[in-house]
mmCIF file of C-alpha atoms in Angstrom:
data_model
loop_
_atom_site.group_PDB
_atom_site.id
_atom_site.type_symbol
_atom_site.label_atom_id
_atom_site.label_comp_id
_atom_site.label_asym_id
_atom_site.label_seq_id
_atom_site.Cartn_x
_atom_site.Cartn_y
_atom_site.Cartn_z
ATOM 1 C CA UNK S 28 46.165 11.915 -42.429
ATOM 2 C CA UNK S 29 49.426 11.265 -42.152
ATOM 3 C CA UNK S 30 51.937 13.997 -42.369
ATOM 4 C CA UNK S 31 54.333 14.873 -40.199
ATOM 5 C CA UNK S 32 53.815 16.569 -36.766
ATOM 6 C CA UNK S 33 55.700 20.312 -37.219
ATOM 7 C CA UNK S 34 54.004 20.648 -40.785
ATOM 8 C CA UNK S 35 50.175 19.758 -38.573
ATOM 9 C CA UNK S 36 51.242 21.711 -36.255
ATOM 10 C CA UNK S 37 51.898 24.371 -38.247
ATOM 11 C CA UNK S 38 48.785 23.835 -40.042
ATOM 12 C CA UNK S 39 46.645 23.569 -36.746
ATOM 13 C CA UNK S 40 48.047 27.499 -35.850
ATOM 14 C CA UNK S 41 47.514 29.075 -38.989
ATOM 15 C CA UNK S 42 44.125 27.330 -39.564
ATOM 16 C CA UNK S 43 43.156 28.326 -36.020
ATOM 17 C CA UNK S 44 43.966 31.892 -37.171
ATOM 18 C CA UNK S 45 42.131 31.650 -40.390
ATOM 19 C CA UNK S 46 38.663 30.352 -38.445
ATOM 20 C CA UNK S 47 39.387 33.161 -35.464
ATOM 21 C CA UNK S 48 39.126 35.868 -38.897
ATOM 22 C CA UNK S 49 36.193 33.582 -40.609
ATOM 23 C CA UNK S 50 34.224 33.821 -37.194
ATOM 24 C CA UNK S 51 34.275 37.756 -36.424
ATOM 25 C CA UNK S 52 32.845 38.929 -39.977
ATOM 26 C CA UNK S 53 30.430 35.749 -39.844
ATOM 27 C CA UNK S 54 29.043 36.925 -37.149
ATOM 28 C CA UNK S 55 28.387 40.659 -37.889
ATOM 29 C CA UNK S 56 24.737 41.420 -39.050
ATOM 30 C CA UNK S 57 25.635 43.058 -42.091
ATOM 31 C CA UNK S 58 28.062 42.168 -44.284
ATOM 32 C CA UNK S 59 30.223 45.070 -46.105
ATOM 33 C CA UNK S 60 31.560 44.857 -50.047
ATOM 34 C CA UNK S 61 34.893 45.128 -47.438
ATOM 35 C CA UNK S 62 34.176 42.318 -45.088
ATOM 36 C CA UNK S 63 32.678 39.808 -47.749
ATOM 37 C CA UNK S 64 36.192 40.221 -49.599
ATOM 38 C CA UNK S 65 38.082 39.444 -46.868
ATOM 39 C CA UNK S 66 35.628 36.684 -45.876
ATOM 40 C CA UNK S 67 36.404 34.686 -49.179
ATOM 41 C CA UNK S 68 40.486 35.574 -48.880
ATOM 42 C CA UNK S 69 40.254 34.034 -45.094
ATOM 43 C CA UNK S 70 38.284 30.928 -46.738
ATOM 44 C CA UNK S 71 41.051 30.959 -49.257
ATOM 45 C CA UNK S 72 43.803 30.746 -46.963
ATOM 46 C CA UNK S 73 42.177 28.320 -45.140
ATOM 47 C CA UNK S 74 41.518 26.121 -47.990
ATOM 48 C CA UNK S 75 45.092 26.536 -49.263
ATOM 49 C CA UNK S 76 46.561 25.503 -45.170
ATOM 50 C CA UNK S 77 44.770 22.463 -46.027
ATOM 51 C CA UNK S 78 45.592 21.377 -49.166
ATOM 52 C CA UNK S 79 49.862 21.748 -48.265
ATOM 53 C CA UNK S 80 48.688 19.945 -45.074
ATOM 54 C CA UNK S 81 46.637 17.464 -47.464
ATOM 55 C CA UNK S 82 43.833 17.192 -45.059
ATOM 56 C CA UNK S 83 41.037 16.913 -47.961
ATOM 57 C CA UNK S 84 38.135 17.710 -45.843
ATOM 58 C CA UNK S 85 38.888 20.761 -44.841
ATOM 59 C CA UNK S 86 39.801 21.653 -48.092
ATOM 60 C CA UNK S 87 36.275 20.554 -49.546
ATOM 61 C CA UNK S 88 34.744 22.564 -46.503
ATOM 62 C CA UNK S 89 37.001 25.667 -46.957
ATOM 63 C CA UNK S 90 36.301 25.895 -51.031
ATOM 64 C CA UNK S 91 33.146 26.060 -50.258
ATOM 65 C CA UNK S 92 32.742 28.302 -47.739
ATOM 66 C CA UNK S 93 35.444 30.573 -50.405
ATOM 67 C CA UNK S 94 32.914 29.961 -53.259
ATOM 68 C CA UNK S 95 30.058 31.472 -50.949
ATOM 69 C CA UNK S 96 32.205 34.152 -49.733
ATOM 70 C CA UNK S 97 33.417 35.248 -53.661
ATOM 71 C CA UNK S 98 29.312 34.880 -54.407
ATOM 72 C CA UNK S 99 28.956 37.691 -52.070
ATOM 73 C CA UNK S 100 31.516 39.730 -53.127
ATOM 74 C CA UNK S 101 30.433 39.211 -57.089
ATOM 75 C CA UNK S 102 26.700 39.378 -55.554
ATOM 76 C CA UNK S 103 25.686 36.064 -56.831
ATOM 77 C CA UNK S 104 24.856 35.417 -52.949
ATOM 78 C CA UNK S 105 22.846 37.517 -50.499
ATOM 79 C CA UNK S 106 24.192 37.467 -47.380
ATOM 80 C CA UNK S 107 21.209 36.801 -45.350
ATOM 81 C CA UNK S 108 20.341 34.946 -41.739
ATOM 82 C CA UNK S 109 19.959 31.504 -42.495
ATOM 83 C CA UNK S 110 23.781 32.230 -44.902
ATOM 84 C CA UNK S 111 24.926 33.394 -41.599
ATOM 85 C CA UNK S 112 23.633 30.492 -39.316
ATOM 86 C CA UNK S 113 24.829 27.738 -41.302
ATOM 87 C CA UNK S 114 27.997 29.647 -42.033
ATOM 88 C CA UNK S 115 28.554 30.044 -38.113
ATOM 89 C CA UNK S 116 27.875 26.662 -37.382
ATOM 90 C CA UNK S 117 30.051 24.926 -40.241
ATOM 91 C CA UNK S 118 33.166 27.044 -38.987
ATOM 92 C CA UNK S 119 32.537 25.621 -35.542
ATOM 93 C CA UNK S 120 32.741 21.960 -37.275
ATOM 94 C CA UNK S 121 36.170 23.295 -39.130
ATOM 95 C CA UNK S 122 37.639 24.541 -36.058
ATOM 96 C CA UNK S 123 36.779 20.461 -34.531
ATOM 97 C CA UNK S 124 37.556 19.216 -37.954
ATOM 98 C CA UNK S 125 41.285 21.071 -37.488
ATOM 99 C CA UNK S 126 41.554 19.811 -34.034
ATOM 100 C CA UNK S 127 40.885 15.964 -35.283
ATOM 101 C CA UNK S 128 43.797 16.625 -38.166
ATOM 102 C CA UNK S 129 45.562 14.384 -36.666
ATOM 103 C CA UNK S 130 43.066 11.541 -35.571
ATOM 104 C CA UNK S 131 40.967 11.863 -38.412
ATOM 105 C CA UNK S 132 38.413 8.840 -38.674
ATOM 106 C CA UNK S 133 34.903 8.233 -40.010
ATOM 107 C CA UNK S 134 33.104 10.513 -37.662
ATOM 108 C CA UNK S 135 35.436 13.105 -39.231
ATOM 109 C CA UNK S 136 34.122 12.472 -42.856
ATOM 110 C CA UNK S 137 30.319 12.477 -41.399
ATOM 111 C CA UNK S 138 30.865 15.831 -40.367
ATOM 112 C CA UNK S 139 32.575 17.185 -43.881
ATOM 113 C CA UNK S 140 29.820 15.172 -45.875
ATOM 114 C CA UNK S 141 27.236 17.252 -43.030
ATOM 115 C CA UNK S 142 29.048 20.388 -43.031
ATOM 116 C CA UNK S 143 28.874 20.768 -47.169
ATOM 117 C CA UNK S 144 25.202 19.581 -46.868
ATOM 118 C CA UNK S 145 24.408 22.306 -45.007
ATOM 119 C CA UNK S 146 25.882 24.882 -47.177
ATOM 120 C CA UNK S 147 24.879 23.224 -50.354
ATOM 121 C CA UNK S 148 22.190 25.300 -50.957
ATOM 122 C CA UNK S 149 24.383 28.545 -50.982
ATOM 123 C CA UNK S 150 27.281 27.430 -52.606
ATOM 124 C CA UNK S 151 27.093 29.105 -56.393
ATOM 125 C CA UNK S 152 27.310 25.557 -58.627
ATOM 126 C CA UNK S 153 31.076 25.128 -59.689
ATOM 127 C CA UNK S 154 31.655 25.627 -63.200
ATOM 128 C CA UNK S 155 32.987 22.712 -64.934
ATOM 129 C CA UNK S 156 35.041 22.268 -67.705
ATOM 130 C CA UNK S 157 34.085 19.247 -70.096
ATOM 131 C CA UNK S 158 36.180 20.553 -73.047
ATOM 132 C CA UNK S 159 40.062 20.957 -73.275
ATOM 133 C CA UNK S 160 40.571 24.900 -74.077
ATOM 134 C CA UNK S 161 43.180 25.450 -76.870
ATOM 135 C CA UNK S 162 44.845 28.705 -76.006
ATOM 136 C CA UNK S 163 47.368 30.162 -78.930
ATOM 137 C CA UNK S 164 50.683 30.616 -77.413
ATOM 138 C CA UNK S 165 51.834 33.310 -80.198
#
């Protein structure tokens, strides 16, 4: 990851704030609808910040966490102890990844893959569009 130092400083600070919010929400025994909305929003913020910093591995994990949060918001995913444990572990991984953003290497890539593997069963499948969508302009 080669980005200007100031951008990475800002990313590290902003990402840490999002991760603190995600961690506090994930630690709750039950996920109320308003908490689920905040959880999805924090994951979206983390994804956006990582995208701006070109932190691709963090983007992938944050996007998956965001999909899970949105699934909880829309009732497609149930908040259960296994999901909670997986998310708490992945949030810890994300903290380590954010701290390693300047020295990214194969260990971080492996951590990203492991995090994605742990979340795979909880994340709703992404709908991929295989055809061009034609939208009339008039």
